[in-house]
PDB file of C-alpha atoms in Angstrom:
ATOM      1  CA  MET A   1       4.206 -17.509  -4.296  1.00  0.00           C
ATOM      2  CA  SER A   2       7.441 -15.959  -3.511  1.00  0.00           C
ATOM      3  CA  THR A   3      10.353 -17.900  -1.467  1.00  0.00           C
ATOM      4  CA  ALA A   4      11.831 -15.998   0.610  1.00  0.00           C
ATOM      5  CA  ALA A   5      15.829 -14.693   1.468  1.00  0.00           C
ATOM      6  CA  ASN A   6      17.007 -11.371   1.687  1.00  0.00           C
ATOM      7  CA  HIS A   7      20.280  -9.173   0.855  1.00  0.00           C
ATOM      8  CA  THR A   8      20.836  -5.766   2.517  1.00  0.00           C
ATOM      9  CA  THR A   9      22.754  -3.025   0.411  1.00  0.00           C
ATOM     10  CA  ARG A  10      23.079   0.820   0.170  1.00  0.00           C
ATOM     11  CA  ALA A  11      19.637   2.287  -1.301  1.00  0.00           C
ATOM     12  CA  SER A  12      21.086   2.538  -4.795  1.00  0.00           C
ATOM     13  CA  HIS A  13      19.214   6.160  -5.348  1.00  0.00           C
ATOM     14  CA  SER A  14      19.186   9.128  -3.145  1.00  0.00           C
ATOM     15  CA  SER A  15      15.636  10.563  -1.689  1.00  0.00           C
ATOM     16  CA  SER A  16      14.675  13.856  -0.596  1.00  0.00           C
ATOM     17  CA  VAL A  17      12.176  11.820   1.825  1.00  0.00           C
ATOM     18  CA  PRO A  18      13.461  10.615   4.883  1.00  0.00           C
ATOM     19  CA  ALA A  19      14.216   7.176   4.930  1.00  0.00           C
ATOM     20  CA  VAL A  20      16.112   4.112   6.529  1.00  0.00           C
ATOM     21  CA  GLU A  21      19.092   4.107   4.984  1.00  0.00           C
ATOM     22  CA  GLU A  22      19.387   0.236   4.301  1.00  0.00           C
ATOM     23  CA  THR A  23      17.140  -1.145   1.334  1.00  0.00           C
ATOM     24  CA  SER A  24      16.864  -5.236   2.075  1.00  0.00           C
ATOM     25  CA  TYR A  25      15.682  -7.312  -0.818  1.00  0.00           C
ATOM     26  CA  LEU A  26      13.480 -10.426  -0.908  1.00  0.00           C
ATOM     27  CA  ARG A  27      14.392 -12.951  -3.224  1.00  0.00           C
ATOM     28  CA  CYS A  28      11.416 -14.095  -5.498  1.00  0.00           C
ATOM     29  CA  PRO A  29      11.573 -16.477  -8.496  1.00  0.00           C
ATOM     30  CA  GLU A  30      11.139 -13.830 -10.642  1.00  0.00           C
ATOM     31  CA  GLY A  31      13.044 -11.101  -8.978  1.00  0.00           C
ATOM     32  CA  ARG A  32      13.591  -9.067  -5.630  1.00  0.00           C
ATOM     33  CA  ILE A  33      11.190  -7.205  -3.505  1.00  0.00           C
ATOM     34  CA  GLY A  34      12.718  -4.036  -1.972  1.00  0.00           C
ATOM     35  CA  TYR A  35      11.768  -3.237   1.760  1.00  0.00           C
ATOM     36  CA  ASP A  36      13.450  -1.697   5.070  1.00  0.00           C
ATOM     37  CA  VAL A  37      12.889  -3.029   8.221  1.00  0.00           C
ATOM     38  CA  ALA A  38      13.941  -1.234  11.419  1.00  0.00           C
ATOM     39  CA  GLY A  39      12.832  -1.285  15.287  1.00  0.00           C
ATOM     40  CA  ALA A  40      12.403  -4.228  17.792  1.00  0.00           C
ATOM     41  CA  GLY A  41       9.292  -5.499  19.013  1.00  0.00           C
ATOM     42  CA  SER A  42       5.782  -7.220  17.676  1.00  0.00           C
ATOM     43  CA  LEU A  43       6.165  -7.177  13.652  1.00  0.00           C
ATOM     44  CA  VAL A  44       4.468  -4.582  11.532  1.00  0.00           C
ATOM     45  CA  VAL A  45       4.434  -4.878   7.919  1.00  0.00           C
ATOM     46  CA  LEU A  46       3.429  -1.370   5.848  1.00  0.00           C
ATOM     47  CA  VAL A  47       2.229  -1.872   2.168  1.00  0.00           C
ATOM     48  CA  PRO A  48       1.670   0.511  -0.252  1.00  0.00           C
ATOM     49  CA  GLY A  49      -1.258   1.017  -3.185  1.00  0.00           C
ATOM     50  CA  LEU A  50      -0.294   1.160  -6.823  1.00  0.00           C
ATOM     51  CA  GLY A  51       1.865   3.853  -8.211  1.00  0.00           C
ATOM     52  CA  ASP A  52       2.952   4.456  -4.839  1.00  0.00           C
ATOM     53  CA  LEU A  53       6.306   4.316  -2.838  1.00  0.00           C
ATOM     54  CA  ARG A  54       7.239   2.349   0.401  1.00  0.00           C
ATOM     55  CA  ALA A  55       8.258   5.784   1.852  1.00  0.00           C
ATOM     56  CA  GLY A  56       4.377   6.801   1.436  1.00  0.00           C
ATOM     57  CA  TYR A  57       4.233   5.592   5.243  1.00  0.00           C
ATOM     58  CA  ARG A  58       7.405   8.283   5.860  1.00  0.00           C
ATOM     59  CA  PHE A  59       5.479   9.506   8.910  1.00  0.00           C
ATOM     60  CA  LEU A  60       3.562   6.553   9.986  1.00  0.00           C
ATOM     61  CA  ALA A  61       6.682   4.001  10.008  1.00  0.00           C
ATOM     62  CA  PRO A  62       8.737   6.044  12.254  1.00  0.00           C
ATOM     63  CA  ALA A  63       5.882   6.639  14.956  1.00  0.00           C
ATOM     64  CA  LEU A  64       5.399   3.000  14.977  1.00  0.00           C
ATOM     65  CA  ARG A  65       8.757   2.268  15.454  1.00  0.00           C
ATOM     66  CA  ALA A  66       8.778   4.811  18.389  1.00  0.00           C
ATOM     67  CA  ALA A  67       6.413   3.298  19.886  1.00  0.00           C
ATOM     68  CA  GLY A  68       8.310   0.035  20.531  1.00  0.00           C
ATOM     69  CA  TYR A  69       7.511  -1.952  17.138  1.00  0.00           C
ATOM     70  CA  ARG A  70       9.343  -3.615  14.442  1.00  0.00           C
ATOM     71  CA  VAL A  71       8.348  -2.129  10.965  1.00  0.00           C
ATOM     72  CA  ALA A  72       9.066  -3.592   7.743  1.00  0.00           C
ATOM     73  CA  CYS A  73       7.951  -1.010   4.847  1.00  0.00           C
ATOM     74  CA  THR A  74       7.681  -2.947   1.345  1.00  0.00           C
ATOM     75  CA  ASP A  75       7.471  -1.801  -2.294  1.00  0.00           C
ATOM     76  CA  LEU A  76       5.174  -3.343  -4.486  1.00  0.00           C
ATOM     77  CA  ARG A  77       6.783  -5.368  -7.507  1.00  0.00           C
ATOM     78  CA  GLY A  78       7.921  -3.074 -10.198  1.00  0.00           C
ATOM     79  CA  HIS A  79       7.609  -0.085  -7.980  1.00  0.00           C
ATOM     80  CA  GLY A  80      10.392   1.667  -5.878  1.00  0.00           C
ATOM     81  CA  ASP A  81      13.635  -0.610  -5.260  1.00  0.00           C
ATOM     82  CA  SER A  82      11.333  -3.721  -6.434  1.00  0.00           C
ATOM     83  CA  ASP A  83      12.626  -5.460  -9.739  1.00  0.00           C
ATOM     84  CA  THR A  84      10.294  -5.204 -12.970  1.00  0.00           C
ATOM     85  CA  THR A  85      11.230  -8.869 -14.195  1.00  0.00           C
ATOM     86  CA  PHE A  86       7.804 -10.268 -12.754  1.00  0.00           C
ATOM     87  CA  ALA A  87       5.491 -11.970 -15.043  1.00  0.00           C
ATOM     88  CA  SER A  88       2.335 -10.653 -12.886  1.00  0.00           C
ATOM     89  CA  TYR A  89       1.390  -8.355 -10.848  1.00  0.00           C
ATOM     90  CA  GLY A  90      -1.792  -7.453  -8.751  1.00  0.00           C
ATOM     91  CA  ASP A  91      -3.413  -8.356  -5.336  1.00  0.00           C
ATOM     92  CA  GLU A  92      -2.870 -12.354  -5.355  1.00  0.00           C
ATOM     93  CA  GLU A  93       1.047 -11.615  -6.205  1.00  0.00           C
ATOM     94  CA  THR A  94       1.545  -9.176  -3.507  1.00  0.00           C
ATOM     95  CA  ALA A  95      -0.291 -11.205  -0.946  1.00  0.00           C
ATOM     96  CA  GLY A  96       2.035 -14.222  -1.882  1.00  0.00           C
ATOM     97  CA  ASP A  97       5.443 -11.292  -1.364  1.00  0.00           C
ATOM     98  CA  VAL A  98       4.125 -10.478   1.763  1.00  0.00           C
ATOM     99  CA  ILE A  99       3.676 -13.682   3.135  1.00  0.00           C
ATOM    100  CA  ALA A 100       7.005 -14.543   2.333  1.00  0.00           C
ATOM    101  CA  LEU A 101       8.264 -11.392   3.628  1.00  0.00           C
ATOM    102  CA  ILE A 102       6.695 -12.060   7.230  1.00  0.00           C
ATOM    103  CA  GLY A 103       8.215 -15.715   6.997  1.00  0.00           C
ATOM    104  CA  GLU A 104      11.456 -14.385   6.594  1.00  0.00           C
ATOM    105  CA  LEU A 105      11.236 -11.395   9.179  1.00  0.00           C
ATOM    106  CA  GLY A 106       9.733 -13.957  11.665  1.00  0.00           C
ATOM    107  CA  GLY A 107       5.958 -13.124  12.012  1.00  0.00           C
ATOM    108  CA  PRO A 108       3.232 -13.341  13.161  1.00  0.00           C
ATOM    109  CA  ALA A 109       2.467  -9.685  11.886  1.00  0.00           C
ATOM    110  CA  VAL A 110      -0.156  -7.176  11.552  1.00  0.00           C
ATOM    111  CA  VAL A 111      -0.291  -5.842   8.032  1.00  0.00           C
ATOM    112  CA  VAL A 112      -0.918  -2.341   7.221  1.00  0.00           C
ATOM    113  CA  GLY A 113      -2.569  -1.997   3.559  1.00  0.00           C
ATOM    114  CA  ASN A 114      -3.083   0.995   1.747  1.00  0.00           C
ATOM    115  CA  SER A 115      -5.533   1.201  -1.335  1.00  0.00           C
ATOM    116  CA  MET A 116      -4.687  -2.146  -3.365  1.00  0.00           C
ATOM    117  CA  GLY A 117      -2.539  -3.196  -0.798  1.00  0.00           C
ATOM    118  CA  ALA A 118      -5.254  -3.454   1.470  1.00  0.00           C
ATOM    119  CA  GLY A 119      -6.764  -6.381  -0.654  1.00  0.00           C
ATOM    120  CA  SER A 120      -3.508  -8.045  -0.691  1.00  0.00           C
ATOM    121  CA  ALA A 121      -3.465  -7.917   3.085  1.00  0.00           C
ATOM    122  CA  VAL A 122      -6.932  -8.948   3.279  1.00  0.00           C
ATOM    123  CA  LEU A 123      -5.766 -12.513   0.894  1.00  0.00           C
ATOM    124  CA  ALA A 124      -2.602 -13.031   3.132  1.00  0.00           C
ATOM    125  CA  ALA A 125      -4.517 -12.950   5.924  1.00  0.00           C
ATOM    126  CA  ALA A 126      -7.084 -15.737   4.698  1.00  0.00           C
ATOM    127  CA  GLN A 127      -4.720 -17.669   3.284  1.00  0.00           C
ATOM    128  CA  ARG A 128      -1.796 -17.923   6.094  1.00  0.00           C
ATOM    129  CA  PRO A 129      -4.146 -16.924   9.209  1.00  0.00           C
ATOM    130  CA  GLY A 130      -1.217 -18.147  11.707  1.00  0.00           C
ATOM    131  CA  LEU A 131       1.076 -15.525  10.142  1.00  0.00           C
ATOM    132  CA  VAL A 132      -1.483 -12.610  10.235  1.00  0.00           C
ATOM    133  CA  CYS A 133      -2.520 -11.369  13.589  1.00  0.00           C
ATOM    134  CA  GLY A 134      -4.162  -7.976  12.392  1.00  0.00           C
ATOM    135  CA  LEU A 135      -4.846  -5.881   9.685  1.00  0.00           C
ATOM    136  CA  VAL A 136      -5.160  -1.797   9.426  1.00  0.00           C
ATOM    137  CA  LEU A 137      -7.038  -1.299   5.960  1.00  0.00           C
ATOM    138  CA  ILE A 138      -6.493   2.303   4.943  1.00  0.00           C
ATOM    139  CA  GLY A 139      -8.365   3.706   1.504  1.00  0.00           C
ATOM    140  CA  PRO A 140      -9.031  -0.137   1.148  1.00  0.00           C
ATOM    141  CA  PHE A 141      -9.855  -1.515  -2.399  1.00  0.00           C
ATOM    142  CA  VAL A 142     -11.206  -4.964  -1.106  1.00  0.00           C
ATOM    143  CA  ARG A 143     -13.648  -5.262  -4.067  1.00  0.00           C
ATOM    144  CA  ASN A 144     -13.737  -3.723  -7.555  1.00  0.00           C
ATOM    145  CA  GLY A 145     -15.919  -0.247  -8.144  1.00  0.00           C
ATOM    146  CA  LYS A 146     -18.736  -0.196 -10.450  1.00  0.00           C
ATOM    147  CA  THR A 147     -16.953   0.899 -13.858  1.00  0.00           C
ATOM    148  CA  SER A 148     -18.149   0.483 -17.380  1.00  0.00           C
ATOM    149  CA  ALA A 149     -16.199  -1.337 -20.051  1.00  0.00           C
ATOM    150  CA  ARG A 150     -15.597   2.172 -21.631  1.00  0.00           C
ATOM    151  CA  GLN A 151     -14.348   3.422 -18.282  1.00  0.00           C
ATOM    152  CA  ARG A 152     -11.923   0.578 -18.049  1.00  0.00           C
ATOM    153  CA  LEU A 153     -10.548   1.034 -21.619  1.00  0.00           C
ATOM    154  CA  LEU A 154     -10.070   4.729 -20.957  1.00  0.00           C
ATOM    155  CA  LEU A 155      -8.133   3.899 -17.846  1.00  0.00           C
ATOM    156  CA  ARG A 156      -6.062   1.581 -19.624  1.00  0.00           C
ATOM    157  CA  VAL A 157      -4.906   3.971 -22.375  1.00  0.00           C
ATOM    158  CA  ALA A 158      -4.426   6.796 -19.935  1.00  0.00           C
ATOM    159  CA  MET A 159      -1.991   4.567 -17.734  1.00  0.00           C
ATOM    160  CA  ALA A 160       0.109   2.783 -20.950  1.00  0.00           C
ATOM    161  CA  PRO A 161       3.555   2.904 -20.581  1.00  0.00           C
ATOM    162  CA  PRO A 162       4.481   5.787 -22.905  1.00  0.00           C
ATOM    163  CA  TRP A 163       2.499   8.203 -20.958  1.00  0.00           C
ATOM    164  CA  ALA A 164       1.893   6.467 -17.399  1.00  0.00           C
ATOM    165  CA  ALA A 165       4.121   9.041 -15.667  1.00  0.00           C
ATOM    166  CA  ILE A 166       2.572  12.157 -17.041  1.00  0.00           C
ATOM    167  CA  SER A 167      -0.716  10.874 -16.605  1.00  0.00           C
ATOM    168  CA  TRP A 168       0.154   9.727 -12.857  1.00  0.00           C
ATOM    169  CA  LYS A 169       1.186  13.002 -12.203  1.00  0.00           C
ATOM    170  CA  SER A 170      -1.521  14.843 -13.351  1.00  0.00           C
ATOM    171  CA  TYR A 171      -3.913  12.402 -11.182  1.00  0.00           C
ATOM    172  CA  LEU A 172      -2.018  11.971  -7.775  1.00  0.00           C
ATOM    173  CA  PRO A 173      -3.497  15.596  -6.161  1.00  0.00           C
ATOM    174  CA  LYS A 174      -6.828  14.442  -6.887  1.00  0.00           C
ATOM    175  CA  LEU A 175      -6.199  11.523  -4.573  1.00  0.00           C
ATOM    176  CA  TYR A 176      -4.926  13.837  -2.044  1.00  0.00           C
ATOM    177  CA  ALA A 177      -8.380  15.890  -1.712  1.00  0.00           C
ATOM    178  CA  GLY A 178      -8.417  17.744   1.370  1.00  0.00           C
ATOM    179  CA  ARG A 179      -5.409  18.546   3.229  1.00  0.00           C
ATOM    180  CA  ARG A 180      -2.014  17.689   1.884  1.00  0.00           C
ATOM    181  CA  PRO A 181       1.563  17.289   3.394  1.00  0.00           C
ATOM    182  CA  ALA A 182       4.008  20.018   3.470  1.00  0.00           C
ATOM    183  CA  ASP A 183       6.172  17.845   1.438  1.00  0.00           C
ATOM    184  CA  PHE A 184       3.614  16.701  -1.503  1.00  0.00           C
ATOM    185  CA  GLY A 185       5.480  18.243  -4.377  1.00  0.00           C
ATOM    186  CA  GLU A 186       8.683  16.838  -3.463  1.00  0.00           C
ATOM    187  CA  TYR A 187       7.330  13.590  -2.511  1.00  0.00           C
ATOM    188  CA  ARG A 188       5.299  13.547  -6.073  1.00  0.00           C
ATOM    189  CA  ASP A 189       8.177  14.385  -7.846  1.00  0.00           C
ATOM    190  CA  GLU A 190      10.094  11.401  -6.096  1.00  0.00           C
ATOM    191  CA  VAL A 191       7.009   9.059  -7.285  1.00  0.00           C
ATOM    192  CA  ILE A 192       7.071  10.524 -10.708  1.00  0.00           C
ATOM    193  CA  ALA A 193      11.040   9.688 -10.802  1.00  0.00           C
ATOM    194  CA  SER A 194      10.881   6.528 -10.186  1.00  0.00           C
ATOM    195  CA  LEU A 195       7.847   5.819 -12.769  1.00  0.00           C
ATOM    196  CA  ARG A 196      10.427   6.712 -15.114  1.00  0.00           C
ATOM    197  CA  ARG A 197      12.815   4.192 -14.193  1.00  0.00           C
ATOM    198  CA  PRO A 198      13.311   1.582 -16.860  1.00  0.00           C
ATOM    199  CA  GLY A 199      10.743  -0.906 -16.618  1.00  0.00           C
ATOM    200  CA  HIS A 200       8.612   0.990 -14.041  1.00  0.00           C
ATOM    201  CA  ALA A 201       6.108   2.141 -16.458  1.00  0.00           C
ATOM    202  CA  GLU A 202       5.292  -0.898 -18.090  1.00  0.00           C
ATOM    203  CA  ALA A 203       4.920  -2.730 -14.397  1.00  0.00           C
ATOM    204  CA  PHE A 204       2.611   0.228 -13.240  1.00  0.00           C
ATOM    205  CA  SER A 205       0.416  -0.204 -16.166  1.00  0.00           C
ATOM    206  CA  ALA A 206       0.275  -3.949 -15.883  1.00  0.00           C
ATOM    207  CA  THR A 207      -0.879  -3.308 -12.049  1.00  0.00           C
ATOM    208  CA  THR A 208      -3.700  -0.955 -12.916  1.00  0.00           C
ATOM    209  CA  ARG A 209      -5.152  -4.178 -14.328  1.00  0.00           C
ATOM    210  CA  THR A 210      -5.765  -5.610 -10.922  1.00  0.00           C
ATOM    211  CA  SER A 211      -8.861  -7.031 -10.324  1.00  0.00           C
ATOM    212  CA  HIS A 212     -10.142  -7.352  -6.412  1.00  0.00           C
ATOM    213  CA  ASP A 213     -12.705  -9.653  -7.166  1.00  0.00           C
ATOM    214  CA  LEU A 214     -10.587 -12.380  -5.405  1.00  0.00           C
ATOM    215  CA  ALA A 215      -9.912 -10.544  -2.257  1.00  0.00           C
ATOM    216  CA  GLU A 216     -13.791  -9.614  -1.882  1.00  0.00           C
ATOM    217  CA  ALA A 217     -14.379 -13.622  -1.810  1.00  0.00           C
ATOM    218  CA  ARG A 218     -11.721 -14.491   0.752  1.00  0.00           C
ATOM    219  CA  LEU A 219     -13.445 -11.757   3.031  1.00  0.00           C
ATOM    220  CA  ALA A 220     -15.265 -13.998   4.990  1.00  0.00           C
ATOM    221  CA  ASP A 221     -12.289 -16.211   5.478  1.00  0.00           C
ATOM    222  CA  VAL A 222     -10.623 -13.576   7.418  1.00  0.00           C
ATOM    223  CA  THR A 223     -10.007 -13.941  11.093  1.00  0.00           C
ATOM    224  CA  ALA A 224      -7.825 -11.538  12.488  1.00  0.00           C
ATOM    225  CA  PRO A 225      -9.230  -8.363  13.895  1.00  0.00           C
ATOM    226  CA  ALA A 226      -9.041  -5.344  11.525  1.00  0.00           C
ATOM    227  CA  LEU A 227      -9.308  -1.593  11.436  1.00  0.00           C
ATOM    228  CA  VAL A 228     -10.697   0.442   8.450  1.00  0.00           C
ATOM    229  CA  VAL A 229      -9.189   3.840   8.050  1.00  0.00           C
ATOM    230  CA  MET A 230     -10.816   6.122   5.244  1.00  0.00           C
ATOM    231  CA  GLY A 231     -10.444   9.401   4.498  1.00  0.00           C
ATOM    232  CA  GLU A 232     -13.527  11.305   4.128  1.00  0.00           C
ATOM    233  CA  GLN A 233     -13.047  13.007   1.015  1.00  0.00           C
ATOM    234  CA  ASP A 234     -11.596   9.883  -0.414  1.00  0.00           C
ATOM    235  CA  PRO A 235     -12.226  10.658  -4.097  1.00  0.00           C
ATOM    236  CA  ASP A 236     -11.521   6.711  -5.289  1.00  0.00           C
ATOM    237  CA  PHE A 237     -15.355   5.899  -3.721  1.00  0.00           C
ATOM    238  CA  PRO A 238     -18.433   7.579  -4.261  1.00  0.00           C
ATOM    239  CA  ASP A 239     -19.536   7.230  -0.781  1.00  0.00           C
ATOM    240  CA  PRO A 240     -16.266   6.951   1.439  1.00  0.00           C
ATOM    241  CA  ARG A 241     -18.368   6.115   4.558  1.00  0.00           C
ATOM    242  CA  ALA A 242     -20.781   3.736   2.979  1.00  0.00           C
ATOM    243  CA  GLU A 243     -17.713   1.722   1.737  1.00  0.00           C
ATOM    244  CA  ALA A 244     -16.092   2.016   5.184  1.00  0.00           C
ATOM    245  CA  ASP A 245     -19.088   0.539   6.394  1.00  0.00           C
ATOM    246  CA  TRP A 246     -19.390  -2.102   3.886  1.00  0.00           C
ATOM    247  CA  ILE A 247     -15.959  -3.455   4.958  1.00  0.00           C
ATOM    248  CA  ALA A 248     -16.332  -3.055   8.540  1.00  0.00           C
ATOM    249  CA  ARG A 249     -19.438  -5.461   8.215  1.00  0.00           C
ATOM    250  CA  ALA A 250     -17.379  -8.059   6.031  1.00  0.00           C
ATOM    251  CA  LEU A 251     -14.657  -8.079   8.852  1.00  0.00           C
ATOM    252  CA  GLY A 252     -16.239  -7.216  11.940  1.00  0.00           C
ATOM    253  CA  ALA A 253     -13.829  -4.373  11.752  1.00  0.00           C
ATOM    254  CA  GLN A 254     -13.871  -0.754  13.556  1.00  0.00           C
ATOM    255  CA  VAL A 255     -14.069   2.269  11.577  1.00  0.00           C
ATOM    256  CA  VAL A 256     -11.981   5.372  11.613  1.00  0.00           C
ATOM    257  CA  MET A 257     -13.321   8.240   9.372  1.00  0.00           C
ATOM    258  CA  VAL A 258     -10.672  11.061   9.034  1.00  0.00           C
ATOM    259  CA  PRO A 259     -11.616  14.243   7.971  1.00  0.00           C
ATOM    260  CA  GLU A 260      -9.581  16.871   5.519  1.00  0.00           C
ATOM    261  CA  ALA A 261      -8.105  13.663   3.892  1.00  0.00           C
ATOM    262  CA  GLY A 262      -8.394  12.006   0.488  1.00  0.00           C
ATOM    263  CA  HIS A 263      -6.781   8.631  -0.399  1.00  0.00           C
ATOM    264  CA  TYR A 264      -3.568   8.802   1.766  1.00  0.00           C
ATOM    265  CA  PRO A 265      -4.576   9.580   5.418  1.00  0.00           C
ATOM    266  CA  GLN A 266      -1.515   8.133   6.674  1.00  0.00           C
ATOM    267  CA  SER A 267       0.431  11.380   5.224  1.00  0.00           C
ATOM    268  CA  GLN A 268      -2.432  13.682   5.001  1.00  0.00           C
ATOM    269  CA  ARG A 269      -3.793  13.290   8.250  1.00  0.00           C
ATOM    270  CA  PRO A 270      -1.109  11.346  10.224  1.00  0.00           C
ATOM    271  CA  ASP A 271      -2.125  12.608  13.548  1.00  0.00           C
ATOM    272  CA  ILE A 272      -5.093  10.826  13.675  1.00  0.00           C
ATOM    273  CA  THR A 273      -4.344   7.920  11.430  1.00  0.00           C
ATOM    274  CA  THR A 274      -1.010   7.134  13.554  1.00  0.00           C
ATOM    275  CA  GLY A 275      -3.276   7.361  16.923  1.00  0.00           C
ATOM    276  CA  ALA A 276      -5.920   4.902  15.473  1.00  0.00           C
ATOM    277  CA  ALA A 277      -3.267   2.559  14.196  1.00  0.00           C
ATOM    278  CA  LEU A 278      -1.545   2.594  17.742  1.00  0.00           C
ATOM    279  CA  ARG A 279      -4.693   2.076  19.872  1.00  0.00           C
ATOM    280  CA  PHE A 280      -5.631  -0.706  17.208  1.00  0.00           C
ATOM    281  CA  LEU A 281      -2.273  -2.395  17.979  1.00  0.00           C
ATOM    282  CA  GLU A 282      -2.142  -2.132  21.435  1.00  0.00           C
ATOM    283  CA  SER A 283      -5.414  -4.075  21.534  1.00  0.00           C
ATOM    284  CA  VAL A 284      -3.872  -6.676  19.161  1.00  0.00           C
ATOM    285  CA  THR A 285      -0.606  -6.817  20.446  1.00  0.00           C
ATOM    286  CA  GLY A 286      -0.960  -5.973  24.303  1.00  0.00           C
ATOM    287  CA  ARG A 287       1.603  -3.421  23.781  1.00  0.00           C
ATOM    288  CA  ALA A 288       0.625  -0.208  25.381  1.00  0.00           C
TER     289      ALA A 288
END
């Protein structure tokens, strides 16, 4: 697990996406995790998924802050402003980083996780129920999909470091099935530019090998209230509604299905996703 201590500095690279001016760092034994934090009130930690940046919450985070929450947005290991010096990547490692970050900032916190960030959120809640008081799982991967050995091999080849950036750039539009944010092209360019930084393609490729078996095994241990937000057109699931319902049954969670959205409803339909998140936060924190 990570050990917590932070250091604040100016963001080292320019961004076309509006962001908090300062990047802070959670110091871990093998490197640093980049994050930003602003606002006042109950803590909410936003965790992105594979190949994404914390700016993936560029619409949700400001709305939560404006509603009176202290919001921390973190990058995954080897993504964005985080270091690429870690020996391992995946759900368990990210869960440890999230737990350390909440401890550093002062919990408890509601954890919002998108894609594989949701698996990490589940593990954090199961491991440290006193620190995680609620979960918002967006397009969540909390179990492995049914894929053949051949499909897994093809994925490894497609996401190998030499051409990971090209492959991810080509695949991203499919994940944004339905309505795309107005700045999609600009944001995709930023994601790919980050992936082309030294060491990031290798970290990304390693993260694609993540198994969600441990997250699935710990679903029954989660006691925090949960909300599942799923895009109706999410291409990562054969039947998005069925997957959302399965997770909801396992966690006793609410479900919000988002029309005209794929894997990133927080940026594709921020109107619906933000409203659902705020209603859930109010029910958990008692803040109107």
